[in-house]
Amino acid sequence: DENGQTVTQNISNTPARGSVSILKTDSETGAPLQGAEFTVYNERMAEVTKGTTDESGLVVFSGLTLGPYYCQETQAPPGYVPQGSIELVYLDANGKVVTLTYTNAPARGSIKITKKNSDGELLSGVVFTLYDTDKNELTTGTTDENGAVVFENLPIGDYWYAETSELPGYVANHNLMAARVGFHTAVDEHTFTN
């Protein structure tokens, strides 16, 4: 000061910080997806933080110091195909929020039913009906020359099916049979014998 005395003053600087906001949606419907896990990495690809999307499909990573970050979906929501891309974001201003939108396609699979007679001969022309878990009819299909009918592009889940027509000389089995399209099962195969 002006009297020749030394004045000591502590000044602290608060690091500038920003945020990354991620929105996760269904690629077909645009609906928000809960349960997707995202990981944020620093420029050396070391994990900084991770979080899971809420019911509105959002996860926000706040309080990140300025600089480059990589964001990656590390676990898809149940019933969806993971998106493995890594996105580079750069936080370059205090209070900056970078928003990313990721989409996931529902995982799908098929159910294949093969119809044989008691002698092992493949039967063509047999109609099968596919039902949802509440036993509502979804679709029908007819076995081909290889005795097979395939119900394709089905969302992961449980289904019922039944033989709904009979060939001359055979008695149809109208009992409902369970089938499942699983995440790691491309085709759920069943053999139906009279």
Tab-separated table of C-alpha atoms in Angstrom:
chain	number	residue	atom	x	y	z
A	1	ASP	CA	0.000	0.000	0.000
A	2	GLU	CA	1.081	3.666	0.035
A	3	ASN	CA	2.588	3.407	3.549
A	4	GLY	CA	5.149	0.865	2.342
A	5	GLN	CA	3.456	-2.109	3.926
A	6	THR	CA	3.031	-5.374	2.117
A	7	VAL	CA	-0.518	-6.488	1.673
A	8	THR	CA	-1.136	-10.179	1.084
A	9	GLN	CA	-4.314	-11.171	-0.605
A	10	ASN	CA	-5.347	-14.735	-1.462
A	11	ILE	CA	-7.125	-15.071	-4.759
A	12	SER	CA	-8.493	-18.404	-5.818
A	13	ASN	CA	-9.498	-19.267	-9.323
A	14	THR	CA	-12.330	-21.663	-9.940
A	15	PRO	CA	-11.702	-23.825	-12.987
A	16	ALA	CA	-14.107	-23.234	-15.838
A	17	ARG	CA	-16.494	-26.127	-16.272
A	18	GLY	CA	-19.021	-27.409	-18.754
A	19	SER	CA	-21.496	-30.249	-19.198
A	20	VAL	CA	-22.386	-33.002	-21.627
A	21	SER	CA	-26.067	-33.830	-22.004
A	22	ILE	CA	-27.037	-37.050	-23.803
A	23	LEU	CA	-30.515	-37.862	-25.102
A	24	LYS	CA	-31.248	-41.500	-25.981
A	25	THR	CA	-34.201	-42.352	-28.273
A	26	ASP	CA	-35.738	-45.275	-30.138
A	27	SER	CA	-34.702	-45.037	-33.802
A	28	GLU	CA	-38.143	-46.115	-35.028
A	29	THR	CA	-40.531	-44.237	-32.739
A	30	GLY	CA	-38.392	-41.391	-31.384
A	31	ALA	CA	-39.498	-42.326	-27.857
A	32	PRO	CA	-36.990	-41.637	-25.063
A	33	LEU	CA	-35.120	-44.696	-23.795
A	34	GLN	CA	-34.366	-45.326	-20.139
A	35	GLY	CA	-31.506	-47.571	-19.052
A	36	ALA	CA	-28.761	-46.776	-21.578
A	37	GLU	CA	-25.359	-46.503	-19.898
A	38	PHE	CA	-22.873	-43.933	-21.192
A	39	THR	CA	-19.222	-43.472	-20.283
A	40	VAL	CA	-17.259	-40.234	-20.635
A	41	TYR	CA	-13.523	-40.566	-21.275
A	42	ASN	CA	-10.759	-37.955	-21.237
A	43	GLU	CA	-8.389	-37.347	-24.152
A	44	ARG	CA	-6.255	-40.347	-23.065
A	45	MET	CA	-9.399	-42.558	-23.143
A	46	ALA	CA	-9.323	-42.953	-19.354
A	47	GLU	CA	-12.800	-43.164	-17.829
A	48	VAL	CA	-13.925	-39.915	-16.213
A	49	THR	CA	-17.503	-40.781	-15.271
A	50	LYS	CA	-20.486	-42.881	-16.319
A	51	GLY	CA	-24.227	-42.627	-15.970
A	52	THR	CA	-27.530	-44.122	-17.082
A	53	THR	CA	-30.382	-42.441	-18.928
A	54	ASP	CA	-33.520	-41.710	-16.907
A	55	GLU	CA	-37.180	-42.115	-17.904
A	56	SER	CA	-36.917	-39.055	-20.155
A	57	GLY	CA	-33.964	-40.620	-21.993
A	58	LEU	CA	-31.480	-38.119	-20.530
A	59	VAL	CA	-28.216	-38.349	-18.679
A	60	VAL	CA	-26.221	-35.200	-17.888
A	61	PHE	CA	-22.551	-35.090	-16.937
A	62	SER	CA	-21.985	-31.763	-15.164
A	63	GLY	CA	-18.898	-30.111	-13.722
A	64	LEU	CA	-16.442	-31.308	-16.352
A	65	THR	CA	-13.314	-29.172	-16.682
A	66	LEU	CA	-12.822	-27.641	-20.120
A	67	GLY	CA	-11.192	-29.745	-22.794
A	68	PRO	CA	-11.857	-32.686	-25.078
A	69	TYR	CA	-13.948	-35.688	-24.027
A	70	TYR	CA	-15.132	-38.853	-25.689
A	71	CYS	CA	-18.630	-40.212	-25.065
A	72	GLN	CA	-19.701	-43.783	-25.735
A	73	GLU	CA	-22.764	-45.893	-25.074
A	74	THR	CA	-21.355	-48.756	-22.995
A	75	GLN	CA	-24.632	-50.611	-22.453
A	76	ALA	CA	-27.804	-50.442	-24.522
A	77	PRO	CA	-31.242	-50.409	-22.913
A	78	PRO	CA	-32.818	-53.859	-22.606
A	79	GLY	CA	-34.176	-55.062	-25.951
A	80	TYR	CA	-32.083	-52.698	-28.080
A	81	VAL	CA	-29.031	-53.073	-30.280
A	82	PRO	CA	-26.015	-51.247	-28.791
A	83	GLN	CA	-24.530	-48.319	-30.656
A	84	GLY	CA	-20.763	-48.527	-30.251
A	85	SER	CA	-19.703	-45.241	-31.828
A	86	ILE	CA	-17.477	-42.878	-29.874
A	87	GLU	CA	-18.305	-39.184	-30.114
A	88	LEU	CA	-15.716	-36.449	-29.548
A	89	VAL	CA	-16.958	-33.343	-27.742
A	90	TYR	CA	-15.002	-30.256	-26.792
A	91	LEU	CA	-15.925	-28.082	-23.833
A	92	ASP	CA	-14.328	-24.709	-24.578
A	93	ALA	CA	-16.274	-22.172	-22.526
A	94	ASN	CA	-17.424	-21.900	-18.929
A	95	GLY	CA	-20.994	-23.091	-18.589
A	96	LYS	CA	-21.051	-24.640	-22.058
A	97	VAL	CA	-23.422	-27.583	-22.500
A	98	VAL	CA	-22.800	-29.948	-25.397
A	99	THR	CA	-25.860	-32.020	-26.296
A	100	LEU	CA	-25.593	-35.361	-28.067
A	101	THR	CA	-28.448	-37.508	-29.335
A	102	TYR	CA	-28.025	-41.246	-29.742
A	103	THR	CA	-30.599	-43.611	-31.220
A	104	ASN	CA	-30.980	-47.346	-30.802
A	105	ALA	CA	-32.836	-49.784	-33.016
A	106	PRO	CA	-34.923	-52.407	-31.280
A	107	ALA	CA	-33.272	-55.815	-31.395
A	108	ARG	CA	-35.158	-58.225	-33.632
A	109	GLY	CA	-35.121	-61.874	-34.541
A	110	SER	CA	-37.119	-64.649	-36.159
A	111	ILE	CA	-39.097	-67.751	-35.273
A	112	LYS	CA	-38.767	-70.723	-37.624
A	113	ILE	CA	-41.235	-73.606	-37.428
A	114	THR	CA	-40.607	-76.817	-39.353
A	115	LYS	CA	-43.529	-79.212	-39.868
A	116	LYS	CA	-42.928	-82.973	-40.197
A	117	ASN	CA	-45.129	-86.018	-40.085
A	118	SER	CA	-44.445	-88.953	-37.766
A	119	ASP	CA	-42.214	-90.543	-40.454
A	120	GLY	CA	-40.015	-87.425	-40.571
A	121	GLU	CA	-41.309	-86.218	-43.936
A	122	LEU	CA	-41.454	-82.448	-44.347
A	123	LEU	CA	-44.973	-81.104	-44.856
A	124	SER	CA	-45.728	-78.067	-47.007
A	125	GLY	CA	-48.980	-76.092	-47.015
A	126	VAL	CA	-49.556	-76.137	-43.241
A	127	VAL	CA	-50.732	-72.813	-41.800
A	128	PHE	CA	-49.368	-71.574	-38.478
A	129	THR	CA	-50.572	-68.525	-36.574
A	130	LEU	CA	-48.296	-66.400	-34.401
A	131	TYR	CA	-49.701	-64.737	-31.261
A	132	ASP	CA	-48.391	-62.200	-28.760
A	133	THR	CA	-48.124	-62.973	-25.032
A	134	ASP	CA	-51.781	-62.016	-24.547
A	135	LYS	CA	-52.713	-64.521	-27.274
A	136	ASN	CA	-53.728	-61.834	-29.770
A	137	GLU	CA	-53.162	-62.958	-33.358
A	138	LEU	CA	-50.200	-61.214	-34.991
A	139	THR	CA	-49.792	-62.969	-38.335
A	140	THR	CA	-50.070	-66.270	-40.171
A	141	GLY	CA	-47.670	-68.158	-42.380
A	142	THR	CA	-47.692	-71.307	-44.487
A	143	THR	CA	-44.955	-73.927	-44.574
A	144	ASP	CA	-42.956	-74.050	-47.799
A	145	GLU	CA	-41.633	-77.036	-49.774
A	146	ASN	CA	-39.025	-77.539	-47.027
A	147	GLY	CA	-41.766	-77.776	-44.399
A	148	ALA	CA	-40.725	-74.450	-42.907
A	149	VAL	CA	-42.392	-71.141	-42.127
A	150	VAL	CA	-40.364	-68.211	-40.784
A	151	PHE	CA	-41.820	-65.243	-38.926
A	152	GLU	CA	-39.209	-62.515	-39.351
A	153	ASN	CA	-38.344	-59.097	-37.960
A	154	LEU	CA	-39.962	-59.760	-34.580
A	155	PRO	CA	-39.128	-57.630	-31.553
A	156	ILE	CA	-37.408	-59.466	-28.721
A	157	GLY	CA	-39.953	-61.130	-26.512
A	158	ASP	CA	-42.179	-64.110	-25.923
A	159	TYR	CA	-44.706	-65.428	-28.411
A	160	TRP	CA	-47.190	-68.260	-28.901
A	161	TYR	CA	-47.855	-70.188	-32.094
A	162	ALA	CA	-50.292	-72.884	-33.174
A	163	GLU	CA	-51.078	-74.967	-36.216
A	164	THR	CA	-54.287	-73.458	-37.563
A	165	SER	CA	-55.015	-75.608	-40.602
A	166	GLU	CA	-54.652	-79.247	-41.386
A	167	LEU	CA	-53.624	-81.172	-44.450
A	168	PRO	CA	-55.826	-83.961	-45.824
A	169	GLY	CA	-55.074	-87.144	-43.907
A	170	TYR	CA	-53.634	-85.315	-40.878
A	171	VAL	CA	-55.132	-83.985	-37.675
A	172	ALA	CA	-53.979	-80.462	-36.807
A	173	ASN	CA	-52.426	-79.837	-33.410
A	174	HIS	CA	-54.149	-76.629	-32.277
A	175	ASN	CA	-52.287	-76.440	-28.939
A	176	LEU	CA	-50.484	-73.176	-28.306
A	177	MET	CA	-46.713	-73.594	-28.186
A	178	ALA	CA	-44.306	-71.103	-26.623
A	179	ALA	CA	-41.528	-69.399	-28.584
A	180	ARG	CA	-39.027	-66.712	-27.653
A	181	VAL	CA	-37.040	-64.218	-29.657
A	182	GLY	CA	-33.975	-63.542	-27.536
A	183	PHE	CA	-31.306	-60.890	-27.822
A	184	HIS	CA	-28.568	-63.378	-28.646
A	185	THR	CA	-30.772	-65.731	-30.677
A	186	ALA	CA	-31.148	-64.697	-34.295
A	187	VAL	CA	-33.653	-67.478	-35.035
A	188	ASP	CA	-35.692	-69.482	-32.506
A	189	GLU	CA	-36.243	-72.840	-34.241
A	190	HIS	CA	-39.059	-75.309	-33.513
A	191	THR	CA	-40.007	-78.630	-35.085
A	192	PHE	CA	-43.681	-79.547	-35.035
A	193	THR	CA	-44.544	-83.218	-35.641
A	194	ASN	CA	-47.922	-84.908	-36.196
